[in-house]
Amino acid sequence: MRLMIEADLDYALPEPADILLQVEVAAMADQRLDEQSLTIWSDHPIAAVVGEEGIGQRSWARGEGRFVAEYRATVTIDRPPVDLSVLKSTPPRAIPGAVVPYMLPSRYCQSDRLEGFVRRTFGGLSGGAMAQALLDWTNDALVYRAGVSEGSTTALDTFGSRMGVCRDYAHLLVALARAAEIPARCVAAYAPRVEPPDFHAVVELWLDGAWRLVDPTGMATADEIARIGVGRDATDIAFMTVFGSAFYQRQRVAVTRLA
Amino acid sequence: MRLMIEADLDYALPEPADILLQVEVAAMADQRLDEQSLTIWSDHPIAAVVGEEGIGQRSWARGEGRFVAEYRATVTIDRPPVDLSVLKSTPPRAIPGAVVPYMLPSRYCQSDRLEGFVRRTFGGLSGGAMAQALLDWTNDALVYRAGVSEGSTTALDTFGSRMGVCRDYAHLLVALARAAEIPARCVAAYAPRVEPPDFHAVVELWLDGAWRLVDPTGMATADEIARIGVGRDATDIAFMTVFGSAFYQRQRVAVTRLA
Amino acid sequence: MRLMIEADLDYALPEPADILLQVEVAAMADQRLDEQSLTIWSDHPIAAVVGEEGIGQRSWARGEGRFVAEYRATVTIDRPPVDLSVLKSTPPRAIPGAVVPYMLPSRYCQSDRLEGFVRRTFGGLSGGAMAQALLDWTNDALVYRAGVSEGSTTALDTFGSRMGVCRDYAHLLVALARAAEIPARCVAAYAPRVEPPDFHAVVELWLDGAWRLVDPTGMATADEIARIGVGRDATDIAFMTVFGSAFYQRQRVAVTRLA
Amino acid sequence: MRLMIEADLDYALPEPADILLQVEVAAMADQRLDEQSLTIWSDHPIAAVVGEEGIGQRSWARGEGRFVAEYRATVTIDRPPVDLSVLKSTPPRAIPGAVVPYMLPSRYCQSDRLEGFVRRTFGGLSGGAMAQALLDWTNDALVYRAGVSEGSTTALDTFGSRMGVCRDYAHLLVALARAAEIPARCVAAYAPRVEPPDFHAVVELWLDGAWRLVDPTGMATADEIARIGVGRDATDIAFMTVFGSAFYQRQRVAVTRLA
């Protein structure tokens, strides 16, 4: 699968501010960057640093008055689908130290508050069967609806409201998986057919020794997802983190399947 | 049903503090106070004021160093059981203005966050049938366990953790009922067989023109509950509100069925 | 002072929903309604019920697909300015039972979390002197900025961010006052020169036996404020509470000084 | 400085549970383990995995009915004091990618909510001068008091309450530092003279190219702190994370200066 990706950001800044941008597709074994350019209008030097877990990169910029950035890329994705349900269960003691942080609760994925629900509802399951059950449950229990969640909305909020956008689906699945002692992380991505078009958020579950990519919204298949970065929750995978205030002016994300 | 009630409080205060006490059984048509005494050890004047909705009373005290209070009462309760399920539904526009605040979310009963769950799970129901379904669901979904919730635990937390004590049961049922557009309030009470013995928290649902008392923990029947006060959530029905810090030294609540 | 008030609401509803509207100016001794009309486009009956504390009124409506309402009023306000700083302190035990709930924390005004700050910063003050100090502090510490707070923003959030709109100012002042054992409530209002024009939120502090109206943003003087309703926080004084989802289409509030 | 460390844990488990333990002193250049033993009573295999950032280690255990562990160590610490105030400021773009996550808000350190306060109060400062000012402010603004905070207490709560224990001091300083664009992390540690004796929590600030250890409570000097592990907040540095419920039975931490 080949994707053409375009992302344009335009924000107003009431005061000068440092900005951490994370919009570039990560070069990885299962997704190859054919072409890529990131343009940031700024009088200040831009610096790229490696992303979390050594995946992808973030760029530091400084904005004054207005912040405008443009990203263009063509990516070839070669990622077979994975059948979660057959993957083996891993006892906690066999989970590598570097993966353990993804079993812990985080700000938007309060897995410690969802353990009771997971145990009472999915008590007999483990490993891939548990993961598949949680993925199916999340997809079924939620209604996709834009405009009902805010920046501060958490997995627990979504567990109650039963609606939200990709970010909310991702947070809830990640929280449920961690509550089931399955390491889980959030993934920023580009994917076609996201409605309304925007940056996409999906999930990786650590099962049988590797991270497995899934989209709890069901919008994208594994070979349509171009990963940008990974992290514990929306905090880590935000496309833009402003140290100060920024106001939306205009934003456009377009992802087109080339073949 | 006659109850003998004993409550002893003993708290340490690092600094002098105003204390709002709410431990006295309310005199009401369906519960008659046979005897009652409240003793507060203090060099400062004590003043009683009427409780919320004109039910029961609160006492202002001032504590220095240590705060000790002792309450004794004998109450006769005459309250027939109510079958919620047959009660008629009331359209919102027929709900009196004074009852409307009990349809709104509050700090510990974030009903606005649970509307999605209630609609998707109990969508076809209304009135008493809805109330009975929510009461049964709460009683069944939760496990009674002391020591797992904190002072800051909310209905949404309990909705995820699926465990807690009477206060958590009450908060969750109140939040679910409000999400279903049924007015609901929390009730502080005394009841026998609460385990471990403590102040009890139950719920009143406004159905078919009146408040209906229910115990979502299933511990007490309607004729065993002696109401202290009512309010939106634990904030309003706390047995003790300290403006400052207080540390638990000793507390005892004993409720005995006399006949 | 005479004010001409116009408010137009236009919301889209993905599903039919009950709506509680609170936009009408309350008839009170210090604000006289010269003319008033509320028009709601709906096929369902509308019902008005009395507002909290018997002040003003709320209207129940039912919306399907779209909800449009139009309010027009002319009000004469006769309210002298009040000098808070000279008002006497009231000991807690002299505060009436009906006022006590406004000393307790609420969802958006977590006064229990701000007691430490208030004591350490304003420790020697009480009564009107304390109230004036908290009003001045709030006005000075915050920067008025639209678009930085959300529906879920609390007084504690604003205490950290030091910015927000009228609702955030009101929540913070109310929380600080309650932390100082001064009863405080939020007031929905209309006022001229609110920028951007919108419903306004101000505060009433209970001092020396009466509620005293203040505007922590400093935008409006006492004789320019037409009260709609009162309550514990934004939950109670919302101009519109939807049991379900509603999406903003268009809204206009215009308040003009006639003389 | 040589420390003798003893830690005994004893918890009751209502159901069998996986437990992640993090109590061992980390072997590092500035702290040498002379002797160490960790004993866990369990019929299940124990496994140690590397801690966050490759510092120290965590142990997986499984508890049934009761969980008892005993840790003993002797540590020699050789760490000179650091004068924060003279350390140079680092522009964000020079901060390594691996350090960037410690600039982001986390569950208990909501730095994004404290930016306004930091800017308005410490606006002209940067680098070591800013760090020193925030350390001094935290130490001065808070009162050390056990029993007022809970497991869910956040930096924002402590910012309002102005009191707490080492964990609360650490959370608040970390949040303030991140709000000032200084990378900051929480550190679990042992230190003498902690009152009441317990695990200690301190802070590392990334200044002038290295992590600098500070104790915002002022209880311990740099050469008295034996680090266990590091992380974003209390989630990561907990001495025990139970996947399920556990109830405190008995716990003892004793840290003695040997020379």
GROMACS .gro file of C-alpha atoms in nm, chain A:
model
  259
    1MET     CA    1   0.000   0.000   0.000
    2ARG     CA    2   0.126   0.345  -0.090
    3LEU     CA    3  -0.001   0.659   0.080
    4MET     CA    4   0.040   1.025  -0.013
    5ILE     CA    5   0.026   1.239   0.298
    6GLU     CA    6  -0.032   1.612   0.331
    7ALA     CA    7  -0.060   1.799   0.660
    8ASP     CA    8  -0.084   2.176   0.699
    9LEU     CA    9  -0.088   2.351   1.036
   10ASP     CA   10  -0.165   2.715   1.102
   11TYR     CA   11  -0.187   2.844   1.458
   12ALA     CA   12  -0.188   3.187   1.621
   13LEU     CA   13   0.028   3.246   1.929
   14PRO     CA   14  -0.062   3.523   2.173
   15GLU     CA   15   0.295   3.511   2.310
   16PRO     CA   16   0.618   3.363   2.166
   17ALA     CA   17   0.633   2.993   2.250
   18ASP     CA   18   0.845   2.681   2.212
   19ILE     CA   19   0.670   2.417   2.005
   20LEU     CA   20   0.737   2.046   1.987
   21LEU     CA   21   0.614   1.906   1.657
   22GLN     CA   22   0.564   1.537   1.585
   23VAL     CA   23   0.419   1.495   1.237
   24GLU     CA   24   0.676   1.301   1.038
   25VAL     CA   25   0.620   0.940   0.942
   26ALA     CA   26   0.872   0.717   1.119
   27ALA     CA   27   1.111   0.516   0.904
   28MET     CA   28   1.055   0.154   1.011
   29ALA     CA   29   1.090  -0.193   0.866
   30ASP     CA   30   0.723  -0.217   0.775
   31GLN     CA   31   0.681   0.138   0.643
   32ARG     CA   32   0.927   0.295   0.396
   33LEU     CA   33   0.950   0.667   0.332
   34ASP     CA   34   0.970   0.727  -0.043
   35GLU     CA   35   0.973   1.104  -0.012
   36GLN     CA   36   0.924   1.347   0.274
   37SER     CA   37   0.950   1.718   0.348
   38LEU     CA   38   0.869   1.926   0.654
   39THR     CA   39   0.862   2.302   0.615
   40ILE     CA   40   0.831   2.530   0.917
   41TRP     CA   41   0.810   2.907   0.873
   42SER     CA   42   1.023   3.049   1.151
   43ASP     CA   43   1.316   3.283   1.206
   44HIS     CA   44   1.449   3.048   1.472
   45PRO     CA   45   1.658   2.735   1.424
   46ILE     CA   46   1.467   2.407   1.404
   47ALA     CA   47   1.608   2.094   1.566
   48ALA     CA   48   1.499   1.734   1.529
   49VAL     CA   49   1.538   1.485   1.812
   50VAL     CA   50   1.462   1.115   1.824
   51GLY     CA   51   1.108   1.012   1.929
   52GLU     CA   52   1.005   0.788   2.218
   53GLU     CA   53   1.136   0.432   2.209
   54GLY     CA   54   1.369   0.547   1.929
   55ILE     CA   55   1.074   0.559   1.689
   56GLY     CA   56   1.034   0.856   1.454
   57GLN     CA   57   1.132   1.206   1.552
   58ARG     CA   58   1.013   1.528   1.707
   59SER     CA   59   1.108   1.877   1.593
   60TRP     CA   60   1.159   2.175   1.818
   61ALA     CA   61   1.048   2.507   1.674
   62ARG     CA   62   0.978   2.849   1.814
   63GLY     CA   63   0.672   3.043   1.712
   64GLU     CA   64   0.598   3.412   1.734
   65GLY     CA   65   0.261   3.555   1.642
   66ARG     CA   66   0.184   3.276   1.401
   67PHE     CA   67   0.306   2.923   1.351
   68VAL     CA   68   0.274   2.758   1.011
   69ALA     CA   69   0.407   2.417   0.910
   70GLU     CA   70   0.362   2.198   0.605
   71TYR     CA   71   0.439   1.829   0.579
   72ARG     CA   72   0.441   1.617   0.265
   73ALA     CA   73   0.533   1.250   0.234
   74THR     CA   74   0.488   0.941   0.027
   75VAL     CA   75   0.509   0.615   0.218
   76THR     CA   76   0.503   0.248   0.117
   77ILE     CA   77   0.356   0.022   0.384
   78ASP     CA   78   0.414  -0.350   0.388
   79ARG     CA   79   0.248  -0.490   0.695
   80PRO     CA   80   0.051  -0.814   0.696
   81PRO     CA   81  -0.267  -0.832   0.902
   82VAL     CA   82  -0.233  -1.000   1.238
   83ASP     CA   83  -0.484  -1.235   1.397
   84LEU     CA   84  -0.465  -1.131   1.762
   85SER     CA   85  -0.685  -1.409   1.887
   86VAL     CA   86  -0.429  -1.686   1.828
   87LEU     CA   87  -0.138  -1.509   1.998
   88LYS     CA   88  -0.003  -1.668   2.312
   89SER     CA   89  -0.028  -1.521   2.658
   90THR     CA   90   0.293  -1.398   2.823
   91PRO     CA   91   0.328  -1.424   3.201
   92PRO     CA   92   0.417  -1.084   3.352
   93ARG     CA   93   0.760  -1.205   3.462
   94ALA     CA   94   0.853  -1.265   3.097
   95ILE     CA   95   0.774  -0.909   2.990
   96PRO     CA   96   1.095  -0.710   2.925
   97GLY     CA   97   1.177  -0.420   3.157
   98ALA     CA   98   1.154  -0.173   2.869
   99VAL     CA   99   0.795  -0.280   2.803
  100VAL     CA  100   0.679  -0.271   3.167
  101PRO     CA  101   0.599   0.107   3.167
  102TYR     CA  102   0.326   0.032   2.914
  103MET     CA  103   0.150  -0.180   3.175
  104LEU     CA  104   0.114   0.114   3.412
  105PRO     CA  105  -0.170   0.366   3.422
  106SER     CA  106  -0.115   0.707   3.265
  107ARG     CA  107  -0.295   1.038   3.268
  108TYR     CA  108  -0.548   0.959   2.997
  109CYS     CA  109  -0.541   0.579   3.036
  110GLN     CA  110  -0.625   0.514   3.402
  111SER     CA  111  -0.603   0.138   3.376
  112ASP     CA  112  -0.597   0.104   3.756
  113ARG     CA  113  -0.956   0.232   3.762
  114LEU     CA  114  -1.074  -0.025   3.507
  115GLU     CA  115  -0.931  -0.345   3.654
  116GLY     CA  116  -1.256  -0.434   3.825
  117PHE     CA  117  -1.457  -0.407   3.504
  118VAL     CA  118  -1.205  -0.609   3.305
  119ARG     CA  119  -1.189  -0.885   3.563
  120ARG     CA  120  -1.562  -0.915   3.608
  121THR     CA  121  -1.637  -0.902   3.236
  122PHE     CA  122  -1.345  -1.084   3.072
  123GLY     CA  123  -1.217  -1.279   3.372
  124GLY     CA  124  -1.135  -1.610   3.209
  125LEU     CA  125  -0.937  -1.475   2.913
  126SER     CA  126  -0.570  -1.398   2.861
  127GLY     CA  127  -0.317  -1.322   2.587
  128GLY     CA  128  -0.447  -1.284   2.232
  129ALA     CA  129  -0.797  -1.401   2.318
  130MET     CA  130  -0.825  -1.129   2.583
  131ALA     CA  131  -0.679  -0.868   2.346
  132GLN     CA  132  -0.925  -0.960   2.071
  133ALA     CA  133  -1.215  -0.948   2.316
  134LEU     CA  134  -1.115  -0.603   2.440
  135LEU     CA  135  -1.067  -0.476   2.084
  136ASP     CA  136  -1.408  -0.607   1.980
  137TRP     CA  137  -1.573  -0.470   2.294
  138THR     CA  138  -1.425  -0.123   2.244
  139ASN     CA  139  -1.525  -0.111   1.880
  140ASP     CA  140  -1.877  -0.224   1.962
  141ALA     CA  141  -1.940  -0.027   2.282
  142LEU     CA  142  -1.841   0.313   2.140
  143VAL     CA  143  -2.012   0.535   1.886
  144TYR     CA  144  -1.778   0.743   1.670
  145ARG     CA  145  -1.875   1.107   1.715
  146ALA     CA  146  -1.669   1.421   1.668
  147GLY     CA  147  -1.713   1.720   1.898
  148VAL     CA  148  -1.816   1.541   2.217
  149SER     CA  149  -1.471   1.501   2.375
  150GLU     CA  150  -1.219   1.764   2.483
  151GLY     CA  151  -0.845   1.775   2.531
  152SER     CA  152  -0.890   1.664   2.890
  153THR     CA  153  -1.116   1.366   2.816
  154THR     CA  154  -0.981   1.042   2.962
  155ALA     CA  155  -1.038   0.672   2.903
  156LEU     CA  156  -1.261   0.666   3.210
  157ASP     CA  157  -1.474   0.948   3.068
  158THR     CA  158  -1.510   0.760   2.741
  159PHE     CA  159  -1.591   0.439   2.928
  160GLY     CA  160  -1.894   0.626   3.066
  161SER     CA  161  -1.995   0.836   2.766
  162ARG     CA  162  -1.954   0.552   2.515
  163MET     CA  163  -1.863   0.793   2.236
  164GLY     CA  164  -1.571   0.984   2.096
  165VAL     CA  165  -1.310   1.001   1.821
  166CYS     CA  166  -1.001   0.794   1.740
  167ARG     CA  167  -0.806   0.933   2.033
  168ASP     CA  168  -1.082   0.829   2.272
  169TYR     CA  169  -1.105   0.479   2.124
  170ALA     CA  170  -0.728   0.443   2.154
  171HIS     CA  171  -0.721   0.562   2.515
  172LEU     CA  172  -0.997   0.326   2.617
  173LEU     CA  173  -0.848   0.019   2.450
  174VAL     CA  174  -0.504   0.098   2.593
  175ALA     CA  175  -0.649   0.138   2.942
  176LEU     CA  176  -0.849  -0.186   2.919
  177ALA     CA  177  -0.550  -0.380   2.790
  178ARG     CA  178  -0.323  -0.255   3.068
  179ALA     CA  179  -0.595  -0.342   3.320
  180ALA     CA  180  -0.572  -0.695   3.175
  181GLU     CA  181  -0.192  -0.688   3.223
  182ILE     CA  182  -0.130  -0.661   2.849
  183PRO     CA  183   0.125  -0.387   2.768
  184ALA     CA  184  -0.035  -0.126   2.544
  185ARG     CA  185   0.071   0.202   2.389
  186CYS     CA  186  -0.084   0.477   2.179
  187VAL     CA  187   0.034   0.536   1.825
  188ALA     CA  188   0.004   0.858   1.626
  189ALA     CA  189  -0.052   0.779   1.261
  190TYR     CA  190  -0.179   0.880   0.921
  191ALA     CA  191  -0.451   0.672   0.759
  192PRO     CA  192  -0.694   0.720   0.471
  193ARG     CA  193  -1.070   0.742   0.517
  194VAL     CA  194  -1.051   0.901   0.864
  195GLU     CA  195  -1.371   1.103   0.888
  196PRO     CA  196  -1.342   1.399   0.936
  197PRO     CA  197  -0.986   1.387   0.793
  198ASP     CA  198  -0.732   1.441   1.071
  199PHE     CA  199  -0.432   1.288   1.239
  200HIS     CA  200  -0.525   0.935   1.344
  201ALA     CA  201  -0.460   0.756   1.675
  202VAL     CA  202  -0.433   0.381   1.697
  203VAL     CA  203  -0.297   0.123   1.941
  204GLU     CA  204  -0.015  -0.126   1.977
  205LEU     CA  205  -0.057  -0.424   2.206
  206TRP     CA  206   0.243  -0.625   2.318
  207LEU     CA  207   0.153  -0.987   2.261
  208ASP     CA  208   0.369  -1.296   2.220
  209GLY     CA  209   0.690  -1.097   2.215
  210ALA     CA  210   0.608  -0.813   1.978
  211TRP     CA  211   0.400  -0.498   1.938
  212ARG     CA  212   0.082  -0.560   1.734
  213LEU     CA  213  -0.086  -0.268   1.560
  214VAL     CA  214  -0.466  -0.242   1.579
  215ASP     CA  215  -0.723   0.028   1.503
  216PRO     CA  216  -1.006   0.015   1.758
  217THR     CA  217  -1.222   0.244   1.542
  218GLY     CA  218  -1.209  -0.013   1.262
  219MET     CA  219  -1.146   0.271   1.014
  220ALA     CA  220  -0.810   0.151   0.888
  221THR     CA  221  -0.655  -0.187   0.814
  222ALA     CA  222  -0.300  -0.269   0.926
  223ASP     CA  223  -0.149  -0.197   0.583
  224GLU     CA  224  -0.304   0.150   0.564
  225ILE     CA  225  -0.151   0.292   0.881
  226ALA     CA  226   0.164   0.506   0.864
  227ARG     CA  227   0.303   0.544   1.216
  228ILE     CA  228   0.438   0.879   1.336
  229GLY     CA  229   0.533   0.797   1.695
  230VAL     CA  230   0.439   0.600   2.003
  231GLY     CA  231   0.388   0.671   2.371
  232ARG     CA  232   0.186   0.616   2.682
  233ASP     CA  233  -0.111   0.826   2.575
  234ALA     CA  234  -0.211   1.146   2.393
  235THR     CA  235   0.047   1.342   2.590
  236ASP     CA  236   0.329   1.158   2.416
  237ILE     CA  237   0.185   1.131   2.068
  238ALA     CA  238   0.046   1.483   2.025
  239PHE     CA  239   0.127   1.623   1.681
  240MET     CA  240   0.198   1.957   1.846
  241THR     CA  241   0.284   2.043   2.205
  242VAL     CA  242   0.295   2.415   2.276
  243PHE     CA  243   0.466   2.550   2.587
  244GLY     CA  244   0.214   2.831   2.619
  245SER     CA  245  -0.111   2.899   2.432
  246ALA     CA  246  -0.190   2.850   2.065
  247PHE     CA  247  -0.515   2.908   1.880
  248TYR     CA  248  -0.632   2.704   1.585
  249GLN     CA  249  -0.652   2.900   1.263
  250ARG     CA  250  -0.654   2.637   0.995
  251GLN     CA  251  -0.550   2.274   0.972
  252ARG     CA  252  -0.567   2.020   0.695
  253VAL     CA  253  -0.470   1.655   0.686
  254ALA     CA  254  -0.516   1.460   0.363
  255VAL     CA  255  -0.417   1.098   0.318
  256THR     CA  256  -0.461   0.943  -0.026
  257ARG     CA  257  -0.415   0.581  -0.130
  258LEU     CA  258  -0.190   0.576  -0.432
  259ALA     CA  259  -0.219   0.205  -0.504
   0.00000   0.00000   0.00000
